[in-house]
Coordinates of C-alpha atoms in Angstrom, one line a residue:
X153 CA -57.0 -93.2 85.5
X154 CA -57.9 -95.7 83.1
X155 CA -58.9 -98.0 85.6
X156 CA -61.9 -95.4 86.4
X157 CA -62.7 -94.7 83.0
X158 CA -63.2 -98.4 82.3
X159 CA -65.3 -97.9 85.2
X160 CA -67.6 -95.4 83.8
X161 CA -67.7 -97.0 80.7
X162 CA -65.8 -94.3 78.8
X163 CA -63.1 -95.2 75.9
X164 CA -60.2 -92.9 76.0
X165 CA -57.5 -93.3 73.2
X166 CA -53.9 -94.4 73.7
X167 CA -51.1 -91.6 72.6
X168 CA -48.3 -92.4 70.0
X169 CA -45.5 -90.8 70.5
X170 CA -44.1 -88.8 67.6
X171 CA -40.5 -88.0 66.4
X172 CA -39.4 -84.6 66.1
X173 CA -38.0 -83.5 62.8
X174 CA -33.7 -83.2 62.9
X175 CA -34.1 -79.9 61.1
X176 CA -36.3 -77.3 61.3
X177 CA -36.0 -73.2 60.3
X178 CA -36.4 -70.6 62.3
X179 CA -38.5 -67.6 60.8
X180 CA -36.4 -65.4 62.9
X181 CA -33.4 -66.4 60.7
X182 CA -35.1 -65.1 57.7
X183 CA -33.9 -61.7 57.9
X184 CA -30.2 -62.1 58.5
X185 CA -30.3 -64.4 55.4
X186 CA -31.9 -61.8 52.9
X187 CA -29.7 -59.4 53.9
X188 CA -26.7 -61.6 53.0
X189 CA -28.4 -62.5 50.0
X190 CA -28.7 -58.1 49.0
X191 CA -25.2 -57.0 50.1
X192 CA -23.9 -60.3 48.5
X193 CA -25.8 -58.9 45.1
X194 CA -24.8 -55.7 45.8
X195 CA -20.8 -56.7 46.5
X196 CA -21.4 -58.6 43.1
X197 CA -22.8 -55.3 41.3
X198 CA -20.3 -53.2 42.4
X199 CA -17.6 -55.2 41.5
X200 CA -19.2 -55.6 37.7
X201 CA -19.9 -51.8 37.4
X202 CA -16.3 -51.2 38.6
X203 CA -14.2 -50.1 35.8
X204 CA -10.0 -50.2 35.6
X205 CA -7.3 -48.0 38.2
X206 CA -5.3 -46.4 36.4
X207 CA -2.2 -44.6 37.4
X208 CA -1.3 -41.1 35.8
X209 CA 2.2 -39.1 36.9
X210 CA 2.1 -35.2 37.1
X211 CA 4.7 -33.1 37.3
X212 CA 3.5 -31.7 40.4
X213 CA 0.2 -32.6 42.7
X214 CA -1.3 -28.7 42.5
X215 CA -5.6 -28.8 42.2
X216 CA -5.5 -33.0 43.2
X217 CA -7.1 -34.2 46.1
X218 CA -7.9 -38.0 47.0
X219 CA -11.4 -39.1 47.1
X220 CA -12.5 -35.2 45.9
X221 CA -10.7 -34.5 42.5
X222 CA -12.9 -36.0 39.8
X223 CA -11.6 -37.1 36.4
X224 CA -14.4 -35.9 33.4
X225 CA -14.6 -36.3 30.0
X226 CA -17.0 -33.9 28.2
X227 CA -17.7 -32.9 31.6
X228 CA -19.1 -36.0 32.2
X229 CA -17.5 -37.5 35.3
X230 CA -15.6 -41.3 34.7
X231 CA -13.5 -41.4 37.3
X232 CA -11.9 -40.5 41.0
X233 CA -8.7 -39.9 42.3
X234 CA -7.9 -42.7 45.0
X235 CA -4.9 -41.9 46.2
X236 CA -2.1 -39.4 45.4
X237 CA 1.8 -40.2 46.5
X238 CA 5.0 -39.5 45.8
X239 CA 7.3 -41.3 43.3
X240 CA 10.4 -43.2 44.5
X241 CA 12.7 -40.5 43.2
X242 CA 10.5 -37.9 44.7
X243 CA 10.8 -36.1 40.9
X244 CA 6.9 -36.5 40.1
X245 CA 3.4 -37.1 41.8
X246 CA 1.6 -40.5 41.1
X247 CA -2.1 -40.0 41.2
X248 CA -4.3 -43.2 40.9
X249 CA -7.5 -43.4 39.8
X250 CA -10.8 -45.9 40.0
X251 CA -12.4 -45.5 36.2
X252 CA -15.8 -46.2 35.8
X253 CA -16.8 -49.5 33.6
X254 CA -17.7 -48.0 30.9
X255 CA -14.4 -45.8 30.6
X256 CA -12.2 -48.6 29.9
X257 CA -12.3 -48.7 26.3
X258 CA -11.3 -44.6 26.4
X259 CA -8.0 -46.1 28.1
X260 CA -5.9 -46.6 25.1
X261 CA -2.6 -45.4 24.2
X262 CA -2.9 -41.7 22.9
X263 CA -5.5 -40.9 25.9
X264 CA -4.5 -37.3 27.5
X265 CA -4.6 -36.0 31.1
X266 CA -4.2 -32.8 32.6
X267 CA -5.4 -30.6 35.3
X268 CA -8.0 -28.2 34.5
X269 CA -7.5 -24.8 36.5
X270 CA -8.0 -21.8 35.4
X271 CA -5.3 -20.4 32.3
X272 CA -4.8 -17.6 30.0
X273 CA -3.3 -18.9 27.2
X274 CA -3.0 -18.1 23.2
X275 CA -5.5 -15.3 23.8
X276 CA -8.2 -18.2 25.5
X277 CA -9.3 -18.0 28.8
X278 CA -10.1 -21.7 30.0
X279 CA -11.3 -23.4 33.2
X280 CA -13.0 -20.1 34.5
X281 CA -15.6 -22.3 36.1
X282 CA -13.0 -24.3 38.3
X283 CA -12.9 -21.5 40.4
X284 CA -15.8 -21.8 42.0
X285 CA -16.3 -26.1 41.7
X286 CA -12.3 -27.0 42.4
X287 CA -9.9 -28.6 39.9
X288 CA -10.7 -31.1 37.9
X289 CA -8.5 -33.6 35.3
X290 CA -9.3 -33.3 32.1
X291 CA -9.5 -36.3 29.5
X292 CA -9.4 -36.4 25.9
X293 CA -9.8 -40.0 24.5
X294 CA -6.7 -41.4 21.7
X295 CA -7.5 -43.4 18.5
X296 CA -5.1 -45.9 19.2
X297 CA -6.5 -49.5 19.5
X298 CA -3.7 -50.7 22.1
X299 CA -4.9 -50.8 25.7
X300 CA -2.8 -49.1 28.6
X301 CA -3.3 -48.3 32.4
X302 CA -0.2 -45.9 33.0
X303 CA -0.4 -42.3 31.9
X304 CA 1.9 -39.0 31.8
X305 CA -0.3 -36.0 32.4
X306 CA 0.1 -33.0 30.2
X307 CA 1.4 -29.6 31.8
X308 CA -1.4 -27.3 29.4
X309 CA -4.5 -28.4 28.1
X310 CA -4.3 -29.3 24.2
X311 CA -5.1 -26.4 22.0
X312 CA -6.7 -29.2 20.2
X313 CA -9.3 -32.2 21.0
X314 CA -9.2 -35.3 19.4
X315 CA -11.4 -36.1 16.2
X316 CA -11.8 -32.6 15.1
X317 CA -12.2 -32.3 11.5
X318 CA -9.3 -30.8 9.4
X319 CA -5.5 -31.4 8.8
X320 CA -2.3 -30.6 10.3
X321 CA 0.6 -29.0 8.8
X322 CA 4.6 -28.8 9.7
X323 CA 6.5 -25.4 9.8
X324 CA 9.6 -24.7 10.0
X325 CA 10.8 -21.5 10.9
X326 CA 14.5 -19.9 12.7
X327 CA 12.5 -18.2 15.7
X328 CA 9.5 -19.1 17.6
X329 CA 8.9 -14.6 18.0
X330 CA 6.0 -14.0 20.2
X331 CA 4.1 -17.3 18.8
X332 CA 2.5 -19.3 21.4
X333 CA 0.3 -23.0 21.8
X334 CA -3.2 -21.6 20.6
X335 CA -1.9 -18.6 18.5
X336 CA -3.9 -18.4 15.7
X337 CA -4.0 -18.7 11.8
X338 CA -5.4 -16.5 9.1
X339 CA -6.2 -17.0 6.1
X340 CA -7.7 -13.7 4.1
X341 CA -8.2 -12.4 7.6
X342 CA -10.4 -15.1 9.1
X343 CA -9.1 -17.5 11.6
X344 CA -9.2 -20.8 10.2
X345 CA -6.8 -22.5 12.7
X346 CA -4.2 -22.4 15.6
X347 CA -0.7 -23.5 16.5
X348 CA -0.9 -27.2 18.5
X349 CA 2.5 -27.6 19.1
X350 CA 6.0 -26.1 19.1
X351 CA 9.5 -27.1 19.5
X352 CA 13.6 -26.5 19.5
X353 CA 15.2 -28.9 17.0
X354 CA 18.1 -31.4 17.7
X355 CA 20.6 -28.9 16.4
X356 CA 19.4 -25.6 17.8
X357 CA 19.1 -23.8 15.0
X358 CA 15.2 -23.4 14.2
X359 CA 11.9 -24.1 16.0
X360 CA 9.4 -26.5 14.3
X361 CA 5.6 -25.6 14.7
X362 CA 2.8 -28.0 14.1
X363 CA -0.4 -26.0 12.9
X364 CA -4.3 -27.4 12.8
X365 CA -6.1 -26.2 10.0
X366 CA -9.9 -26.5 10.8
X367 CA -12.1 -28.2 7.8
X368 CA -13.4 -27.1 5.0
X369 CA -10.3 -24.5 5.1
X370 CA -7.9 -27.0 5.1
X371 CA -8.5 -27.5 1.3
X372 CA -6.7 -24.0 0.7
X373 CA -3.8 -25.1 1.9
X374 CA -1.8 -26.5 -1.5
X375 CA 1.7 -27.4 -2.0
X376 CA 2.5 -23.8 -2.9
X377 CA 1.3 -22.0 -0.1
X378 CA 3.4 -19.8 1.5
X379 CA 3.2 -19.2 5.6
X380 CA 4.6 -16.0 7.4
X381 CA 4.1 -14.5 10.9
X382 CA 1.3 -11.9 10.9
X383 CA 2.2 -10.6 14.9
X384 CA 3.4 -7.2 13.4
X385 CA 1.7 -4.7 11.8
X386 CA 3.2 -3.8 7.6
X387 CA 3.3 -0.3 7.1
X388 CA 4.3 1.0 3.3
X389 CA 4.7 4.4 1.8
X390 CA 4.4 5.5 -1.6
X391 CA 2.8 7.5 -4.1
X392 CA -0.8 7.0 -2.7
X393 CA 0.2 7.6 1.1
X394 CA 0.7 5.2 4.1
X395 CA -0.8 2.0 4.4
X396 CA -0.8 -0.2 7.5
X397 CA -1.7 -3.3 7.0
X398 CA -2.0 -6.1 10.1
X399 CA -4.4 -9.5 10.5
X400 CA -6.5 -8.5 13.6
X401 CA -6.2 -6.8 17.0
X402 CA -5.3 -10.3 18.6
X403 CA -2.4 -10.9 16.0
X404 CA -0.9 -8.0 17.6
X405 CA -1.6 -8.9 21.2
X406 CA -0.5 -12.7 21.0
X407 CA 0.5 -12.8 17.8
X408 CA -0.2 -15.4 15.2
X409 CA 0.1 -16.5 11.5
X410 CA -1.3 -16.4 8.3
X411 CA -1.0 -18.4 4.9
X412 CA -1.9 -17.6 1.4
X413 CA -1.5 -19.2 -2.2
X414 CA 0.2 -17.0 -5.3
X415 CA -1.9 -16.1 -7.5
X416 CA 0.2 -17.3 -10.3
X417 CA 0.9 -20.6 -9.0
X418 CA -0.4 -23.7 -11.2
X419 CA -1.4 -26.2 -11.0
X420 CA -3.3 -26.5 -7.0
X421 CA -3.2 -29.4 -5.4
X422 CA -4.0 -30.0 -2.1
X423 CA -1.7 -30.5 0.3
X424 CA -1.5 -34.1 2.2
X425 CA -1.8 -33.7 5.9
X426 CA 2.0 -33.2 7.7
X427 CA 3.1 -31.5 5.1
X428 CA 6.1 -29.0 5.8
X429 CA 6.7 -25.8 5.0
X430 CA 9.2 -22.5 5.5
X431 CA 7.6 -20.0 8.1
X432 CA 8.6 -16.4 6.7
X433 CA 8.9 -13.5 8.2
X434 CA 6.3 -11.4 6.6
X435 CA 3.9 -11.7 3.9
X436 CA 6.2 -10.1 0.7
X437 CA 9.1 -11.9 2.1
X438 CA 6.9 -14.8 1.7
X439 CA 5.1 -13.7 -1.6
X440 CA 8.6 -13.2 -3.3
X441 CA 9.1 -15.1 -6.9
X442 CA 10.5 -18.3 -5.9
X443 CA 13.6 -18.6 -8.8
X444 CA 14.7 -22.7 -9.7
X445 CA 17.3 -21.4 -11.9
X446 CA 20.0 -19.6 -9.7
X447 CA 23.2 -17.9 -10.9
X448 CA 26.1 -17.0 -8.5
X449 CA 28.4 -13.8 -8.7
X450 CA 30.9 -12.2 -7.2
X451 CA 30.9 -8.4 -7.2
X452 CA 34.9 -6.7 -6.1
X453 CA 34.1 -3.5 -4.3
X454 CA 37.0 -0.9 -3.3
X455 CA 34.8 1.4 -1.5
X456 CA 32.8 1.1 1.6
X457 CA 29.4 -1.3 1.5
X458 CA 27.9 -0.1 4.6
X459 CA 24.1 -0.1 4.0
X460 CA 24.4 -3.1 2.8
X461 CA 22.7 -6.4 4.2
X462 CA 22.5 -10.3 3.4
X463 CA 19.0 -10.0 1.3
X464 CA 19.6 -6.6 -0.3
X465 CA 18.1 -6.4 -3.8
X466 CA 20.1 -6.7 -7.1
X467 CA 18.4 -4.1 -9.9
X468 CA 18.5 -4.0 -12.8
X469 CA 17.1 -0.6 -14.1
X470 CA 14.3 -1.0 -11.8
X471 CA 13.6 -4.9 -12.3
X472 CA 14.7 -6.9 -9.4
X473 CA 16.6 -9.6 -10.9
X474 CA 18.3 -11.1 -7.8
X475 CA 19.6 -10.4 -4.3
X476 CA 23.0 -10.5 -2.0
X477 CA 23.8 -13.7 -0.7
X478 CA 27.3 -13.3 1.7
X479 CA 29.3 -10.1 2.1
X480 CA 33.1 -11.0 3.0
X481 CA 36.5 -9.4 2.9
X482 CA 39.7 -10.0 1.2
X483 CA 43.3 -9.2 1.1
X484 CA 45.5 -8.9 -1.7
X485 CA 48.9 -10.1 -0.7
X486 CA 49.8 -8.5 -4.2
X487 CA 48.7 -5.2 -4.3
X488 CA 48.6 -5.0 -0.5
X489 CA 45.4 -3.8 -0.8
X490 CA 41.7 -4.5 0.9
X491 CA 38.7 -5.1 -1.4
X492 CA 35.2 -6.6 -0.6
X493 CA 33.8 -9.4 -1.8
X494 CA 29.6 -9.3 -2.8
X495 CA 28.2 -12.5 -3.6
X496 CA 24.8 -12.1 -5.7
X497 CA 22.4 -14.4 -6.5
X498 CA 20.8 -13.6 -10.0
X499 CA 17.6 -14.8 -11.2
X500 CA 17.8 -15.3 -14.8
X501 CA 14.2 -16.6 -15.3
X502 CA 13.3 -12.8 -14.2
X503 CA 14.8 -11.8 -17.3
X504 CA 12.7 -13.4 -19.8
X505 CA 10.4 -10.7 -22.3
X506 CA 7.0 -11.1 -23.3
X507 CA 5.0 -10.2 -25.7
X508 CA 1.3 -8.7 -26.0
X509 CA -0.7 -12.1 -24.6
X510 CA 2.0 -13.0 -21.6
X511 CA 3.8 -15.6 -24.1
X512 CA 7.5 -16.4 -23.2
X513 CA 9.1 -15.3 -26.7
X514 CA 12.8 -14.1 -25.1
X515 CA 14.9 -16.3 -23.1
X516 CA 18.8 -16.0 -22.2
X517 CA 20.8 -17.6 -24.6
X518 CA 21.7 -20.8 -22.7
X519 CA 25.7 -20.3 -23.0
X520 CA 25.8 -17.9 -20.0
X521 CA 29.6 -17.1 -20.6
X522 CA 29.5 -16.2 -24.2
X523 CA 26.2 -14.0 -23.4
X524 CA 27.5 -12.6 -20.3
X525 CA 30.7 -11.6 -21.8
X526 CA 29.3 -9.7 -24.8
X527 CA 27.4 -7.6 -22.1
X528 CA 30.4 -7.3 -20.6
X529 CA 31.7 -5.9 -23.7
X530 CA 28.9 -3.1 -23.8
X531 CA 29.9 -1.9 -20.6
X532 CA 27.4 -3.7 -18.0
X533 CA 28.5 -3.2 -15.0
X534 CA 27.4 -3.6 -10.8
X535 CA 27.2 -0.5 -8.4
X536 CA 26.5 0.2 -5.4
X537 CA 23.7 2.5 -5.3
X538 CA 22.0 4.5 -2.3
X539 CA 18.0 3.1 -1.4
X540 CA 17.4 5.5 1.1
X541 CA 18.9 8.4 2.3
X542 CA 16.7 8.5 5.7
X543 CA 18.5 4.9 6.3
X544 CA 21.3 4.8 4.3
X545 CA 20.5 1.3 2.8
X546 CA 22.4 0.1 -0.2
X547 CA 21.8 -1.9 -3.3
X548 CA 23.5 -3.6 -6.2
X549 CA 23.0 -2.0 -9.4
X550 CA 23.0 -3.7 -12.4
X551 CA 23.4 -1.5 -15.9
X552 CA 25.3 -0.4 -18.9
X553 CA 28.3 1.9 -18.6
X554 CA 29.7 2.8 -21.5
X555 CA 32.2 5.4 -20.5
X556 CA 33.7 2.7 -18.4
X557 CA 37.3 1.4 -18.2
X558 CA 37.4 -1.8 -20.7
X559 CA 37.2 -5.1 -18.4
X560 CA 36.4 -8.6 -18.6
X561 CA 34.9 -11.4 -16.5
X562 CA 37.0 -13.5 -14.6
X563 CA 36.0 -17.2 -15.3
X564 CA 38.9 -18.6 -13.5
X565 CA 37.6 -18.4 -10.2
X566 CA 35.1 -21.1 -8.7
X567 CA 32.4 -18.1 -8.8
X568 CA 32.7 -15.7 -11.9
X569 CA 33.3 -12.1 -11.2
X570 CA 31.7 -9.4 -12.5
X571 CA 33.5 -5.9 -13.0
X572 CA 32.2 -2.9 -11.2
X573 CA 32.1 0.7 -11.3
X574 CA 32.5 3.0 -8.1
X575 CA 29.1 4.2 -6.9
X576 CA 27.7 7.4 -7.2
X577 CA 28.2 8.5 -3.3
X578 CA 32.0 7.2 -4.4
X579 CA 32.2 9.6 -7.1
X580 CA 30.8 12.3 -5.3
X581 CA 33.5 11.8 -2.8
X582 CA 36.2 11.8 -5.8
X583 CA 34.8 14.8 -7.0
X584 CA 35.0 16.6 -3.6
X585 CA 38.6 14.9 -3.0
X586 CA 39.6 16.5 -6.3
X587 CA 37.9 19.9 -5.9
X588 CA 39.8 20.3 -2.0
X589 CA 43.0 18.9 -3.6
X590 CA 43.2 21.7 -6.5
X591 CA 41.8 24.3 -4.1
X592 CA 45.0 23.6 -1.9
X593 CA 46.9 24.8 -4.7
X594 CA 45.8 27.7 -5.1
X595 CA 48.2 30.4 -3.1
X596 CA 45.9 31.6 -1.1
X597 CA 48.3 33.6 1.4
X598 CA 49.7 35.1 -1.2
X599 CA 46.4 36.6 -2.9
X600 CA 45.6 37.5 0.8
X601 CA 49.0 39.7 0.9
X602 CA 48.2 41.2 -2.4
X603 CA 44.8 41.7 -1.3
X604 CA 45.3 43.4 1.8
X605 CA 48.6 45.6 0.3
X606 CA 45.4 47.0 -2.2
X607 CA 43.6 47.3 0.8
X608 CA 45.9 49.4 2.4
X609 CA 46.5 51.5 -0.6
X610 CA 42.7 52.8 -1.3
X611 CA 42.7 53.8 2.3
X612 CA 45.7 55.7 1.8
X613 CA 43.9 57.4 -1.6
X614 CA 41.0 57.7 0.9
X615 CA 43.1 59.7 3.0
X616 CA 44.3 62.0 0.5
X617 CA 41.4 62.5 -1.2
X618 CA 40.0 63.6 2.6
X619 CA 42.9 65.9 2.9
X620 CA 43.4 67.6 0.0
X621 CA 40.6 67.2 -2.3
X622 CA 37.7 67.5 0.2
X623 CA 38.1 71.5 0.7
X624 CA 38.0 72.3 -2.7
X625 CA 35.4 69.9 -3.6
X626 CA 33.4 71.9 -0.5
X627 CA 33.7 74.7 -2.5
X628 CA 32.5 73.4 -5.6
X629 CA 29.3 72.0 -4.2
X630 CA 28.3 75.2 -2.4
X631 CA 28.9 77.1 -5.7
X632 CA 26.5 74.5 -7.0
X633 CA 23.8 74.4 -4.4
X634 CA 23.9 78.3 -5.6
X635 CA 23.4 77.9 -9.1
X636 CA 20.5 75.3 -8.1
X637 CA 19.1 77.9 -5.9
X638 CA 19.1 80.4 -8.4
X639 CA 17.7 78.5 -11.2
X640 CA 14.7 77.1 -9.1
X641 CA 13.4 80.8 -7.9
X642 CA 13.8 81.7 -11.9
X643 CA 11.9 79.0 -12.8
X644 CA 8.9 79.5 -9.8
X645 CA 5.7 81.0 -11.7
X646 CA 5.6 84.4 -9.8
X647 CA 9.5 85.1 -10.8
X648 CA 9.8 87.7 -13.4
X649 CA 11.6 85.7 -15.6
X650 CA 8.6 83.5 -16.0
X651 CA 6.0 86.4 -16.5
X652 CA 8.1 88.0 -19.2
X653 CA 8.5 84.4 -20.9
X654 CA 4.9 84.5 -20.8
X655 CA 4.2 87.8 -22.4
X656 CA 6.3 86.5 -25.2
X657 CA 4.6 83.7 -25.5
X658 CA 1.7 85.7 -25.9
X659 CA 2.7 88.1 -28.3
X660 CA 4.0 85.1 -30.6
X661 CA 0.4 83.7 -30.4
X662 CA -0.7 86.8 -31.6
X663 CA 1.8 87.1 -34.6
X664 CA 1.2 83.4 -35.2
X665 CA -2.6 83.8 -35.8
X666 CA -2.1 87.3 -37.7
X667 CA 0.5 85.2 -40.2
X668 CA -2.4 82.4 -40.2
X669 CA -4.9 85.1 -41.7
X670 CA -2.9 86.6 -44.1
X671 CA -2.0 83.1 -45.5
X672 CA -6.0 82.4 -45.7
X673 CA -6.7 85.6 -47.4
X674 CA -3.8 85.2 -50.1
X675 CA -5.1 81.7 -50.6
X676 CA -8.4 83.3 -51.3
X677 CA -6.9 86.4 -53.4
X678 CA -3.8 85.0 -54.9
X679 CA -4.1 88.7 -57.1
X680 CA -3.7 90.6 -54.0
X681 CA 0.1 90.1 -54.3
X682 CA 0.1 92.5 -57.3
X683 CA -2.9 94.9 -56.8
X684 CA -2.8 94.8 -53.1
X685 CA -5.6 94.4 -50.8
X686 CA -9.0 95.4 -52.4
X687 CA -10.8 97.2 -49.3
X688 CA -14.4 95.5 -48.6
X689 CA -17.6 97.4 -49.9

């Protein structure tokens, strides 16, 4: 070939051989390498935005599901349930969740779970809306500053969610009554808080409550206040009728409690947060004077106390000045006789007089056995005395006596005695015992002998007089009814008695009025006595 292209006179060029390149890419390869590239970014975006697994125990695995239950906060979801298993001694349910990134600051030590179905609870209704949507688990994040990834979920939903503004309070109380977690708290009649917590102390013998008081009414709650349960409803009567007096409608349904400051109580300070107090019963067990100064007695009954109670008041002429602290019994080896102790707490502070502007001016002397012995010596003495008679409740009266037996105090004894006097249902029963004991001594059987030997006499008279008496006293009494008979026809106005009586009674008028006109005409002519009557012309 290039020998004919010399021939034709045509130049053709010479070919250079070219190396190939060792590495060359392939377009096709493009694709598999972006691809790579996004789920390698996506593998690394997932595992940024992935927040902490945490593990929280229930007490059973009710409303959980893996992969569906949800964990929300606010009811905005931050995590998933993963997996739910059994612990190793098959006692609780271990439920771990994935957390979302930015959850993992809520995961600190005070962080609550629970499980979010629907309850009725306090008087709430709650988690209406998981009937419809499924279970959920609840979160409520803790102010603690120390991390932790293993939680213990709650059985009930707090009654209270962290950060909410006011204060809580301790209370201590003997029964829990029909209080509950949520119950609420009144004050003047307005809820202004609920119970949080309850629980049995160490020893068994009293509950402790905590209470939330909500802000701004947490400032009313001072040192002094005074907590009782308002679940019942205070019914009085006196002078001005019945009065019921109760906190709400829900108070009686669930119960509840209510607080309240004396009036008289100075000066008030807020009280700091925690602070505890004594639950009472109701609101004028609660409201009653609070004595420091505290003097014990012991009152010797011989007569029966029942009516009496732990609590009853001690009066003293309608003052309480003090109430019964322990009722006991005693037996007097000497005597061999029974007798029943009273122990009274008296209030001496309730005792002081005042004048016209509330001043203090009259105080107990301060030597209490001189003083109480001189009242002694006037005759004060206790008795029981009868509060109701629909219930039969007793109290201790305190007052002056001063027919009384002389007595004394007794000193000698760790607690002082006072002397008493029997009551007045005591006397009564004296008097009756008395009265039966001198009516036994009257002979009754034989004034009922005497009584029915004169009995049986006047029917014997009775006899007699029926016997021999009766026929002539017939007699009598028809010669009577005679006489009657004869005297009423001589008295009728057509009897001839009566028209003769009449014709005198005429004929008198007649002479009467002839003697009136002789009198007239000789007190005209006194002269006609001596020349006789002087004939008219």
């Amino acid at each position: 070939m290039n020998r004919s292209s010399a021939q034709n006179g045509t130049a053709i060029p010479e070919a250079v051989a070219i190396e190939p390149p060792k590495w060359r890419i392939q377009l096709i390869w493009l694709v598999p390498l972006i691809a790579v590239l996004v789920a390698g970014w996506l593998m690394v975006r997932s595992v940024m935005q992935t927040g902490p697994t945490v593990t929280i125990r229930f007490s059973t695995g009710e409303g959980i599901e893996a992969g569906k239950t949800r964990i929300k906060f606010k009811n905005v979801d931050v995590g998933i349930i993963k997996s739910v298993e059994l612990s190793d001694d098959h006692k609780t349910v271990l439920a771990s969740a994935e957390m979302s990134r930015n959850a993992s600051s809520m995961l600190v030590d005070d962080t609550r779970f629970w499980v979010v179905r629907p309850r009725i609870a306090g008087g709430t209704v709650s988690g209406i809306g998981t009937i419809l949507t499924g279970s959920h688990i609840g979160m409520d994040i803790g102010t603690s500053k120390t991390a932790r990834g293993d939680f213990v979920g709650l059985e009930s939903p707090p009654a209270l969610a962290s950060g909410t503004p006011g204060r809580e309070f301790v209370l201590k109380s003997e029964n829990l009554g029909s209080l509950d977690i949520g119950s609420p708290v009144f004050f003047r009649r307005l809820q202004v808080g609920q119970i949080v917590s309850y629980a049995l102390d160490a020893d068994g013998v009293g509950m402790t409550l905590h209470v939330f008081i909500n802000a701004p009414y947490d400032k009313y709650v001072t040192s002094d206040s005074r907590f009782w349960h308002a679940s019942g409803v205070d019914m009085t009567l006196d002078a001005s009728g019945v009065k019921i007096n109760t906190e709400s409608m829900v108070s009686l349904l669930i119960g509840g409690l209510a607080f309240e400051t004396p009036p008289d109580a100075t000066p008030r300070i807020e009280a700091e947060a925690r602070h505890e107090y004594k639950l009472f019963a109701d609101r004028a067990e609660a409201m009653k004077r609070h004595d420091a100064i505290v003097d014990k007695y012991v009152l010797n009954f011989k007569e029966s106390v029942r009516g009496l109670t732990l609590g009853a008041p001690v009066d003293f002429r309608g003052i309480v000045i003090g109430e019964v602290s322990a009722i006991s019994s005693h037996f007097d080896p000497a005597t061999k006789a029974f007798d029943i102790p009273v122990e009274v707490s008296i209030f001496p502070e309730r005792l002081i007089s005042r004048d016209d502007a509330g001043s203090a001016v009259g105080r107990i002397p301060s030597e209490r056995k001189a003083f109480a012995d001189y009242l002694v010596t006037k005759g004060m003495r206790a008795q029981l005395r009868t509060a109701s008679l629909l219930t039969g409740q007793l109290y201790v009266a305190i007052d002056f006596f001063p027919a009384s037996p002389k007595a004394s105090m007794d000193w000698s004894k760790k607690t002082p005695q006072l002397p008493t006097v029997p009551g007045n249902l005591q006397s009564l029963q004296d008097s009756i015992t008395t009265l039966v004991a001198t009516l036994n001594r009257i002979p009754f059987e034989g004034i009922s002998h005497d009584l029915r030997k004169t009995l049986t006499d006047a029917d014997a008279l009775m006899n007699t007089i029926s016997t021999d008496l009766a026929p002539d006293a017939k007699a009598t009494l028809s010669a009577a009814r005679e006489a009657l008979t004869s005297a009423n026809r001589a008295l009728q106005s057509d009897s001839p008695l009566q028209q003769s009586s009449a014709e005198t009674m005429r004929e008198l008028s007649r002479t009467a009025a002839s003697f009136r006109s002789l009198a007239e005409y000789l007190q005209r002519h006194p002269e006609a006595l001596l020349r006789g009557k002087v004939e008219d012309k």
